[in-house]
Amino acid sequence: MTADRKAYDAADLIVWSGTGNSLHVAERVAESARKAGTTARVFAAGAQVDDGFSAARLLGFLGPTHGFTAPWPLVKAAIRTPNVRGADAFVLVTRGGTRVAGRSLAGFEGTAAYIPAAILAMRGARVRGVGAIDMPLNWTVAIPAASPENAAAVIARGEAQVDAFASRVLHGESSFGGFAQLALGLLILPVSFAYMLIARLILGKMFFADERCTSCGTCAKSCPHAAVRLVGAGRIPYWTYRCHNCMRCMSKCPTQAIQGAQGWLLLYVGLISLPVAASIASAISEAIGISGAMATSFVSLLSGYLWTVAAVWAAYLVLWLGLRIPGLGFVLSRATLTRFYRLYRGPEEQPPR
């Protein structure tokens, strides 16, 4: 396929994005498509994607890396998007790139891109490309964002990667990479699974709003999963288990009021470590006469999961209520490192904190 001849008349890009890294990549791909004479549309994951073109169409699935694998919204998009059978498709994920001492370091995507690609292939799509793009590390609930200069350098590196990938795929060529990362990702897949099943819930209960909160509702309005609710007469933000730790709330807050309770995370781990789940599992097994290794293991896993959900919910409620108490709220709102971290605002804006 020659570089001056387009392979597709249309490209539909389905993207799930938190702080805007993956959306920036999707818009960059769309721009490349339009320059090549291809009509391009960008949809949010979960939106209705109609097959509005009768001509050759390319489908793109884009999203971030979470827990070294694909986040559930991206997996769900690969499962639910209609009319993929017989269509050409690609998967492109963003990963947390960094820059140290003037050197750019690649992030680690693990299985993030190949799991959605495998789903699409099983649904009958012709997967033409799988890749990962370095964008600034944005997990600012635990790690300070890069300086504006370093973030700009990582973004520039990522844009070059996007342009190279888009040039190949949009002109009908195949582009597959990240096989070493895939191999490592498969080795640690149990860790990724544990993140998606348990750690995501725990980490979502780290967020709270300090005294700078004006109850403007930006966090609730911008959350892609309606995970933040304004509760009570004071309209205080409350994070539910729907949270996917995408950092959009923290990056969008106009008063920088959203913080992460790192110390509370230690409390969560301590509560989960208590032998409560084992006692519950033992009581259930005795009550209904469960026997056999497989059945006993299932009851133990289920009891552990339920105890984790209940214990973390109760501990977070204590934190949320404690922040409303004068004096105690002052102490709790300052027992966090995020008050000193530089925030990440996305590719379009990189102000220092």
Coordinates of C-alpha atoms in Angstrom, one line a residue:
M1 CA 0.0 0.0 0.0
T2 CA 1.6 3.2 -1.1
A3 CA 1.8 6.1 1.4
D4 CA -0.3 8.4 -0.8
R5 CA -3.3 6.1 -1.1
K6 CA -5.8 5.7 1.7
A7 CA -7.0 2.2 2.7
Y8 CA -10.2 3.3 4.4
D9 CA -13.0 5.7 3.7
A10 CA -13.9 6.0 7.4
A11 CA -12.4 5.5 10.8
D12 CA -14.4 5.2 14.0
L13 CA -12.3 5.5 17.2
I14 CA -13.8 4.3 20.5
V15 CA -11.9 5.8 23.5
W16 CA -12.0 5.6 27.2
S17 CA -9.9 8.3 28.9
G18 CA -9.4 9.7 32.4
T19 CA -7.1 12.7 32.5
G20 CA -7.1 13.0 28.7
N21 CA -4.0 11.1 27.6
S22 CA -5.9 8.4 25.6
L23 CA -8.3 11.0 24.2
H24 CA -5.3 13.1 23.0
V25 CA -4.0 10.0 21.3
A26 CA -7.4 9.3 19.7
E27 CA -7.7 12.8 18.4
R28 CA -4.1 12.6 17.0
V29 CA -5.1 9.4 15.1
A30 CA -8.2 11.1 13.9
E31 CA -6.2 14.1 12.7
S32 CA -3.9 11.7 10.8
A33 CA -6.9 10.0 9.2
R34 CA -8.4 13.2 8.0
K35 CA -5.1 14.3 6.5
A36 CA -5.1 11.1 4.6
G37 CA -8.6 11.8 3.3
T38 CA -10.4 9.4 5.7
T39 CA -13.5 10.5 7.5
A40 CA -12.8 10.1 11.3
R41 CA -15.2 10.1 14.3
V42 CA -14.2 9.8 17.9
F43 CA -16.7 8.2 20.3
A44 CA -16.6 7.8 24.1
A45 CA -16.6 4.2 25.2
G46 CA -20.1 3.2 26.0
A47 CA -21.7 5.7 23.5
Q48 CA -23.8 4.4 20.7
V49 CA -21.5 3.7 17.7
D50 CA -23.6 3.4 14.6
D51 CA -22.2 2.0 11.4
G52 CA -22.9 5.2 9.4
F53 CA -20.6 4.2 6.5
S54 CA -21.2 1.6 3.8
A55 CA -17.6 1.9 2.6
A56 CA -14.5 0.4 4.1
R57 CA -14.3 1.3 7.8
L58 CA -11.5 1.0 10.3
L59 CA -12.3 0.6 14.0
G60 CA -10.0 1.8 16.7
F61 CA -10.1 1.0 20.4
L62 CA -8.1 3.3 22.7
G63 CA -7.7 3.5 26.5
P64 CA -5.2 3.7 29.3
T65 CA -3.3 0.9 31.1
H66 CA -4.6 0.1 34.6
G67 CA -2.9 -2.6 36.7
F68 CA -0.7 -3.6 33.8
T69 CA -3.8 -4.7 31.9
A70 CA -6.9 -3.3 30.1
P71 CA -9.4 -1.4 32.2
W72 CA -12.9 -2.9 32.3
P73 CA -14.4 0.0 30.2
L74 CA -12.1 -0.8 27.3
V75 CA -12.7 -4.5 27.6
K76 CA -16.5 -3.9 27.7
A77 CA -16.2 -1.7 24.6
A78 CA -14.4 -4.5 22.7
I79 CA -17.2 -6.9 23.8
R80 CA -20.2 -4.7 23.1
T81 CA -19.3 -2.5 20.1
P82 CA -21.6 -3.6 17.2
N83 CA -20.6 -4.5 13.7
V84 CA -17.1 -5.6 14.3
R85 CA -17.3 -8.9 12.4
G86 CA -15.3 -8.6 9.2
A87 CA -14.1 -5.1 10.0
D88 CA -10.5 -4.0 10.3
A89 CA -9.6 -2.9 13.8
F90 CA -6.7 -1.9 16.0
V91 CA -6.1 -1.4 19.7
L92 CA -3.9 1.4 21.1
V93 CA -3.3 1.9 24.8
T94 CA -1.5 4.6 26.7
R95 CA 1.1 3.8 29.4
G96 CA 2.8 5.8 32.0
G97 CA 6.0 7.2 30.5
T98 CA 8.5 9.1 32.5
R99 CA 11.6 11.2 32.0
V100 CA 14.6 11.0 34.3
A101 CA 17.9 13.0 33.9
G102 CA 16.9 13.9 30.4
R103 CA 16.2 10.4 29.3
S104 CA 12.7 9.2 28.4
L105 CA 11.7 5.9 29.9
A106 CA 8.9 3.7 28.5
G107 CA 5.9 2.7 30.6
F108 CA 4.7 -0.9 31.0
E109 CA 1.4 -1.9 29.5
G110 CA 1.5 -5.7 30.0
T111 CA -1.6 -7.3 28.6
A112 CA -3.5 -4.0 28.3
A113 CA -3.6 -3.9 24.4
Y114 CA -3.7 -7.6 23.6
I115 CA -6.7 -8.6 25.7
P116 CA -9.1 -6.3 23.9
A117 CA -7.4 -7.3 20.6
A118 CA -8.0 -11.0 21.4
I119 CA -11.7 -10.2 22.1
L120 CA -12.1 -8.4 18.8
A121 CA -10.4 -11.3 17.0
M122 CA -12.8 -13.8 18.6
R123 CA -15.7 -11.6 17.5
G124 CA -14.5 -11.9 13.9
A125 CA -12.6 -8.6 13.5
R126 CA -9.4 -8.4 11.5
V127 CA -7.0 -6.9 13.9
R128 CA -4.5 -4.9 11.9
G129 CA -2.5 -3.3 14.8
V130 CA -1.8 -3.4 18.5
G131 CA 0.4 -0.8 20.2
A132 CA 1.2 1.3 23.2
I133 CA 1.9 5.0 23.5
D134 CA 4.0 6.7 26.2
M135 CA 2.2 9.5 27.9
P136 CA 3.0 11.2 31.2
L137 CA 2.4 9.1 34.3
N138 CA -0.8 10.5 35.8
W139 CA -1.5 8.4 38.9
T140 CA -1.2 11.5 41.1
V141 CA -3.1 10.0 44.0
A142 CA 0.2 8.2 44.8
I143 CA 3.0 9.8 42.6
P144 CA 3.6 13.5 41.9
A145 CA 3.2 14.5 38.3
A146 CA 6.2 15.3 36.1
S147 CA 7.3 18.8 35.7
P148 CA 5.8 20.7 32.8
E149 CA 9.0 20.4 30.9
N150 CA 9.3 16.6 31.4
A151 CA 5.6 16.1 30.7
A152 CA 5.9 18.0 27.4
A153 CA 8.9 15.9 26.4
V154 CA 7.0 12.7 27.1
I155 CA 4.0 13.9 25.2
A156 CA 6.2 14.8 22.2
R157 CA 7.6 11.3 22.3
G158 CA 4.2 9.8 22.5
E159 CA 2.9 11.9 19.6
A160 CA 5.7 10.6 17.4
Q161 CA 4.8 7.1 18.4
V162 CA 1.1 7.8 17.5
D163 CA 2.0 9.3 14.1
A164 CA 4.2 6.3 13.2
F165 CA 1.5 3.8 14.2
A166 CA -1.3 5.7 12.5
S167 CA 0.7 6.1 9.3
R168 CA 1.0 2.3 9.0
V169 CA -2.4 1.3 10.0
L170 CA -4.4 4.0 8.1
H171 CA -2.6 2.9 4.9
G172 CA -3.6 -0.7 5.3
E173 CA -0.4 -2.0 6.8
S174 CA -0.1 -4.1 9.9
S175 CA 1.6 -2.9 13.1
F176 CA 2.1 -5.2 16.1
G177 CA 4.5 -4.6 18.9
G178 CA 5.0 -5.0 22.7
F179 CA 5.5 -8.8 22.6
A180 CA 8.1 -8.7 25.4
Q181 CA 5.7 -6.6 27.5
L182 CA 2.9 -9.0 26.7
A183 CA 5.0 -12.0 27.9
L184 CA 5.7 -10.3 31.2
G185 CA 2.1 -9.2 31.5
L186 CA 0.9 -12.8 31.1
L187 CA 3.2 -13.8 33.9
I188 CA 1.8 -11.3 36.3
L189 CA -1.8 -11.6 35.0
P190 CA -2.9 -12.9 38.5
V191 CA -1.7 -9.5 39.9
S192 CA -3.6 -7.6 37.2
F193 CA -6.7 -9.7 38.0
A194 CA -6.4 -9.0 41.7
Y195 CA -6.1 -5.3 40.9
M196 CA -9.3 -5.2 38.8
L197 CA -11.2 -7.3 41.3
I198 CA -10.0 -6.0 44.6
A199 CA -7.3 -3.3 44.5
R200 CA -9.4 -1.0 42.3
L201 CA -12.1 -0.9 44.9
I202 CA -9.6 -0.1 47.7
L203 CA -7.8 2.5 45.8
G204 CA -11.1 4.2 44.8
K205 CA -11.8 4.7 48.5
M206 CA -8.6 6.8 48.9
F207 CA -10.2 10.0 47.5
F208 CA -11.7 12.8 49.5
A209 CA -12.2 16.5 49.3
D210 CA -10.6 18.8 51.8
E211 CA -11.8 22.2 53.1
R212 CA -11.1 23.9 49.8
C213 CA -14.0 22.1 48.2
T214 CA -16.8 24.5 47.1
S215 CA -19.3 21.8 46.2
C216 CA -19.2 22.9 42.6
G217 CA -19.8 19.4 41.4
T218 CA -17.0 19.3 38.8
C219 CA -15.8 16.0 40.1
A220 CA -19.2 14.4 39.9
K221 CA -20.0 15.9 36.5
S222 CA -16.7 14.9 34.9
C223 CA -16.5 11.4 36.3
P224 CA -17.0 9.0 33.3
H225 CA -18.6 6.3 35.5
A226 CA -20.8 8.5 37.9
A227 CA -18.6 7.2 40.7
V228 CA -18.7 10.5 42.7
R229 CA -21.8 11.7 44.4
L230 CA -22.5 15.0 46.2
V231 CA -24.0 13.8 49.5
G232 CA -25.9 15.6 52.2
A233 CA -27.0 19.2 52.7
G234 CA -23.4 20.3 52.3
R235 CA -23.1 18.5 48.9
I236 CA -19.8 16.8 50.0
P237 CA -18.2 14.6 47.4
Y238 CA -18.3 10.9 48.2
W239 CA -16.5 8.2 46.1
T240 CA -18.4 5.0 45.5
Y241 CA -17.1 1.6 44.4
R242 CA -17.8 2.6 40.8
C243 CA -14.5 4.5 40.8
H244 CA -11.9 3.3 38.3
N245 CA -9.0 5.4 39.6
C246 CA -8.8 7.3 36.3
M247 CA -7.7 10.5 38.1
R248 CA -10.1 12.7 36.1
C249 CA -11.7 14.1 39.3
M250 CA -8.3 15.1 40.8
S251 CA -7.1 16.6 37.5
K252 CA -10.3 18.6 36.9
C253 CA -10.9 20.0 40.4
P254 CA -10.7 23.8 40.0
T255 CA -9.6 24.4 43.7
Q256 CA -7.3 21.4 43.9
A257 CA -9.4 20.1 46.8
I258 CA -9.3 16.4 46.0
Q259 CA -6.7 14.4 47.9
G260 CA -5.7 10.8 48.4
A261 CA -5.7 9.3 51.9
Q262 CA -2.5 7.3 51.7
G263 CA -2.5 6.6 55.5
W264 CA -6.1 5.3 55.2
L265 CA -4.9 2.8 52.7
L266 CA -2.7 1.3 55.4
L267 CA -5.8 1.0 57.5
Y268 CA -7.7 -0.8 54.7
V269 CA -4.9 -3.3 54.4
G270 CA -4.8 -3.9 58.1
L271 CA -8.5 -4.5 58.3
I272 CA -8.4 -6.9 55.3
S273 CA -5.6 -8.8 57.0
L274 CA -7.7 -9.6 60.1
P275 CA -8.8 -13.2 60.3
V276 CA -12.5 -12.2 60.0
A277 CA -13.0 -13.6 56.5
A278 CA -11.6 -17.0 57.6
S279 CA -14.0 -17.1 60.5
I280 CA -16.9 -16.2 58.3
A281 CA -15.9 -18.9 55.8
S282 CA -15.6 -21.5 58.6
A283 CA -19.0 -20.6 60.0
I284 CA -20.7 -20.8 56.5
S285 CA -19.0 -24.2 55.8
E286 CA -20.2 -25.6 59.1
A287 CA -23.7 -24.2 58.8
I288 CA -24.5 -25.6 55.4
G289 CA -22.2 -28.6 55.5
I290 CA -19.8 -27.7 52.8
S291 CA -17.0 -30.2 52.1
G292 CA -14.4 -30.8 49.5
A293 CA -11.4 -28.7 48.6
M294 CA -13.0 -26.8 45.7
A295 CA -16.1 -25.8 47.5
T296 CA -14.2 -24.8 50.6
S297 CA -11.8 -22.7 48.5
F298 CA -14.8 -21.0 46.8
V299 CA -16.4 -20.1 50.1
S300 CA -13.1 -18.8 51.4
L301 CA -12.6 -16.6 48.4
L302 CA -16.2 -15.3 48.5
S303 CA -15.9 -14.6 52.2
G304 CA -12.6 -12.7 51.7
Y305 CA -14.1 -10.6 48.9
L306 CA -17.2 -9.7 50.9
W307 CA -15.2 -8.9 54.0
T308 CA -12.9 -6.6 51.9
V309 CA -15.8 -4.8 50.4
A310 CA -17.6 -4.3 53.8
A311 CA -14.5 -3.4 55.8
V312 CA -13.2 -0.8 53.3
W313 CA -16.7 0.7 52.9
A314 CA -17.0 1.1 56.7
A315 CA -13.5 2.5 57.1
Y316 CA -14.1 5.0 54.3
L317 CA -17.4 6.1 55.9
V318 CA -15.4 6.8 59.1
L319 CA -13.0 9.0 57.1
W320 CA -15.7 10.8 55.2
L321 CA -17.6 11.5 58.4
G322 CA -14.5 12.4 60.3
L323 CA -13.6 15.1 57.8
R324 CA -16.8 16.9 58.8
I325 CA -15.8 17.1 62.5
P326 CA -13.9 20.4 63.4
G327 CA -10.4 19.7 64.5
L328 CA -10.4 16.0 63.5
G329 CA -11.2 17.1 59.9
F330 CA -8.2 19.4 59.9
V331 CA -5.9 16.6 60.9
L332 CA -7.3 14.1 58.5
S333 CA -7.3 16.5 55.5
R334 CA -3.6 17.1 56.1
A335 CA -2.5 13.6 56.6
T336 CA -1.9 13.1 52.9
L337 CA 1.0 13.6 50.5
T338 CA -1.1 14.8 47.7
R339 CA -1.4 18.3 49.2
F340 CA 2.3 18.6 48.2
Y341 CA 2.2 16.8 44.9
R342 CA 2.2 18.4 41.5
L343 CA -1.1 17.6 39.8
Y344 CA -1.5 16.3 36.2
R345 CA -3.8 18.3 34.0
G346 CA -3.6 16.4 30.7
P347 CA -1.8 17.0 27.5
E348 CA -3.4 20.3 26.8
E349 CA -2.4 22.0 30.0
Q350 CA 0.6 21.4 32.3
P351 CA 0.7 24.0 35.1
P352 CA 2.9 23.5 38.1
R353 CA 1.2 23.1 41.4

